[in-house]
Amino acid sequence: MSGDQVIAGWDHLGKLLVGIGAVILLVGLVVMMVDRVPGMGSLLSWFGRLPGDLSIKRENFSFYFPLGTSLLLSLLLSLVFYFLSWMFRR
């Protein structure tokens, strides 16, 4: 592997990290905006209460495992990373 190929590899990684950062920034701004706009605060109230999220509450014990939310986030992040890899492959 020549030095130019190594530098090109780092260039792609840098672009990917910038893309991931841009997506995280965009999601953060949307979450902040939703919380501050009147009437929109309940827009994300479903988050963490999807079907499949496990919640067990007993006396002196509570257990919460957001399985449905985790699957949805996994699907969304897979689509985002697939789109980013497709975009940088071109």
PDB file of C-alpha atoms in Angstrom:
ATOM      1  CA  MET A   1       0.000   0.000   0.000  1.00  0.00           C
ATOM      2  CA  SER A   2       1.528   3.270  -1.072  1.00  0.00           C
ATOM      3  CA  GLY A   3       1.474   6.498   0.883  1.00  0.00           C
ATOM      4  CA  ASP A   4      -1.112   8.026  -1.441  1.00  0.00           C
ATOM      5  CA  GLN A   5      -3.538   5.146  -0.779  1.00  0.00           C
ATOM      6  CA  VAL A   6      -3.102   5.535   2.976  1.00  0.00           C
ATOM      7  CA  ILE A   7      -3.797   9.271   2.753  1.00  0.00           C
ATOM      8  CA  ALA A   8      -6.868   8.610   0.557  1.00  0.00           C
ATOM      9  CA  GLY A   9      -8.138   6.165   3.224  1.00  0.00           C
ATOM     10  CA  TRP A  10      -7.778   8.777   5.935  1.00  0.00           C
ATOM     11  CA  ASP A  11      -9.525  11.295   3.695  1.00  0.00           C
ATOM     12  CA  HIS A  12     -12.571   9.003   3.398  1.00  0.00           C
ATOM     13  CA  LEU A  13     -12.586   8.375   7.160  1.00  0.00           C
ATOM     14  CA  GLY A  14     -12.451  12.117   7.792  1.00  0.00           C
ATOM     15  CA  LYS A  15     -15.388  12.703   5.449  1.00  0.00           C
ATOM     16  CA  LEU A  16     -17.355   9.934   7.156  1.00  0.00           C
ATOM     17  CA  LEU A  17     -16.692  11.415  10.610  1.00  0.00           C
ATOM     18  CA  VAL A  18     -17.736  14.877   9.395  1.00  0.00           C
ATOM     19  CA  GLY A  19     -20.934  13.355   7.977  1.00  0.00           C
ATOM     20  CA  ILE A  20     -21.687  11.550  11.238  1.00  0.00           C
ATOM     21  CA  GLY A  21     -21.055  14.755  13.171  1.00  0.00           C
ATOM     22  CA  ALA A  22     -23.381  16.692  10.872  1.00  0.00           C
ATOM     23  CA  VAL A  23     -26.148  14.124  11.368  1.00  0.00           C
ATOM     24  CA  ILE A  24     -25.706  14.166  15.161  1.00  0.00           C
ATOM     25  CA  LEU A  25     -25.749  17.989  15.131  1.00  0.00           C
ATOM     26  CA  LEU A  26     -28.929  18.001  13.048  1.00  0.00           C
ATOM     27  CA  VAL A  27     -30.658  15.508  15.356  1.00  0.00           C
ATOM     28  CA  GLY A  28     -29.589  17.542  18.397  1.00  0.00           C
ATOM     29  CA  LEU A  29     -30.956  20.751  16.915  1.00  0.00           C
ATOM     30  CA  VAL A  30     -34.262  19.077  16.063  1.00  0.00           C
ATOM     31  CA  VAL A  31     -34.608  17.686  19.600  1.00  0.00           C
ATOM     32  CA  MET A  32     -33.824  21.127  21.074  1.00  0.00           C
ATOM     33  CA  MET A  33     -36.315  22.845  18.762  1.00  0.00           C
ATOM     34  CA  VAL A  34     -39.073  20.330  19.492  1.00  0.00           C
ATOM     35  CA  ASP A  35     -38.685  20.870  23.232  1.00  0.00           C
ATOM     36  CA  ARG A  36     -38.916  24.676  22.942  1.00  0.00           C
ATOM     37  CA  VAL A  37     -41.803  25.039  20.506  1.00  0.00           C
ATOM     38  CA  PRO A  38     -45.143  25.217  22.354  1.00  0.00           C
ATOM     39  CA  GLY A  39     -47.370  22.269  21.607  1.00  0.00           C
ATOM     40  CA  MET A  40     -44.515  20.214  20.180  1.00  0.00           C
ATOM     41  CA  GLY A  41     -43.111  18.989  23.518  1.00  0.00           C
ATOM     42  CA  SER A  42     -45.161  15.816  23.334  1.00  0.00           C
ATOM     43  CA  LEU A  43     -43.890  15.024  19.832  1.00  0.00           C
ATOM     44  CA  LEU A  44     -41.140  12.763  21.190  1.00  0.00           C
ATOM     45  CA  SER A  45     -43.104  11.454  24.178  1.00  0.00           C
ATOM     46  CA  TRP A  46     -43.499   8.080  22.408  1.00  0.00           C
ATOM     47  CA  PHE A  47     -39.727   7.672  22.509  1.00  0.00           C
ATOM     48  CA  GLY A  48     -38.910   4.979  25.055  1.00  0.00           C
ATOM     49  CA  ARG A  49     -42.513   3.741  25.224  1.00  0.00           C
ATOM     50  CA  LEU A  50     -42.769   1.739  22.029  1.00  0.00           C
ATOM     51  CA  PRO A  51     -44.312  -1.720  21.850  1.00  0.00           C
ATOM     52  CA  GLY A  52     -41.597  -4.159  22.818  1.00  0.00           C
ATOM     53  CA  ASP A  53     -40.043  -1.918  25.461  1.00  0.00           C
ATOM     54  CA  LEU A  54     -39.893  -3.971  28.628  1.00  0.00           C
ATOM     55  CA  SER A  55     -40.760  -2.364  31.928  1.00  0.00           C
ATOM     56  CA  ILE A  56     -41.111  -4.372  35.118  1.00  0.00           C
ATOM     57  CA  LYS A  57     -41.929  -2.592  38.359  1.00  0.00           C
ATOM     58  CA  ARG A  58     -42.165  -4.388  41.660  1.00  0.00           C
ATOM     59  CA  GLU A  59     -41.840  -3.355  45.213  1.00  0.00           C
ATOM     60  CA  ASN A  60     -38.249  -2.109  45.700  1.00  0.00           C
ATOM     61  CA  PHE A  61     -37.348  -3.139  42.168  1.00  0.00           C
ATOM     62  CA  SER A  62     -37.756  -1.705  38.698  1.00  0.00           C
ATOM     63  CA  PHE A  63     -36.314  -2.908  35.415  1.00  0.00           C
ATOM     64  CA  TYR A  64     -36.531  -1.144  32.081  1.00  0.00           C
ATOM     65  CA  PHE A  65     -35.153  -2.458  28.807  1.00  0.00           C
ATOM     66  CA  PRO A  66     -36.085  -0.419  25.710  1.00  0.00           C
ATOM     67  CA  LEU A  67     -35.991  -3.269  23.198  1.00  0.00           C
ATOM     68  CA  GLY A  68     -38.441  -1.725  20.705  1.00  0.00           C
ATOM     69  CA  THR A  69     -36.734   1.658  20.861  1.00  0.00           C
ATOM     70  CA  SER A  70     -33.318   0.006  20.431  1.00  0.00           C
ATOM     71  CA  LEU A  71     -34.497  -1.866  17.345  1.00  0.00           C
ATOM     72  CA  LEU A  72     -35.955   1.309  15.843  1.00  0.00           C
ATOM     73  CA  LEU A  73     -32.752   3.268  16.524  1.00  0.00           C
ATOM     74  CA  SER A  74     -30.679   0.433  15.052  1.00  0.00           C
ATOM     75  CA  LEU A  75     -32.766   0.475  11.892  1.00  0.00           C
ATOM     76  CA  LEU A  76     -32.566   4.272  11.571  1.00  0.00           C
ATOM     77  CA  LEU A  77     -28.818   4.392  12.206  1.00  0.00           C
ATOM     78  CA  SER A  78     -28.237   1.539   9.737  1.00  0.00           C
ATOM     79  CA  LEU A  79     -30.104   3.515   7.093  1.00  0.00           C
ATOM     80  CA  VAL A  80     -28.139   6.671   7.909  1.00  0.00           C
ATOM     81  CA  PHE A  81     -24.780   4.886   7.730  1.00  0.00           C
ATOM     82  CA  TYR A  82     -25.796   3.083   4.542  1.00  0.00           C
ATOM     83  CA  PHE A  83     -26.757   6.411   2.992  1.00  0.00           C
ATOM     84  CA  LEU A  84     -23.505   8.031   4.159  1.00  0.00           C
ATOM     85  CA  SER A  85     -21.393   5.169   2.785  1.00  0.00           C
ATOM     86  CA  TRP A  86     -23.312   5.288  -0.493  1.00  0.00           C
ATOM     87  CA  MET A  87     -22.819   9.060  -0.665  1.00  0.00           C
ATOM     88  CA  PHE A  88     -19.042   8.877  -0.078  1.00  0.00           C
ATOM     89  CA  ARG A  89     -18.549   5.905  -2.422  1.00  0.00           C
ATOM     90  CA  ARG A  90     -19.694   7.902  -5.432  1.00  0.00           C
TER      91      ARG A  90
END
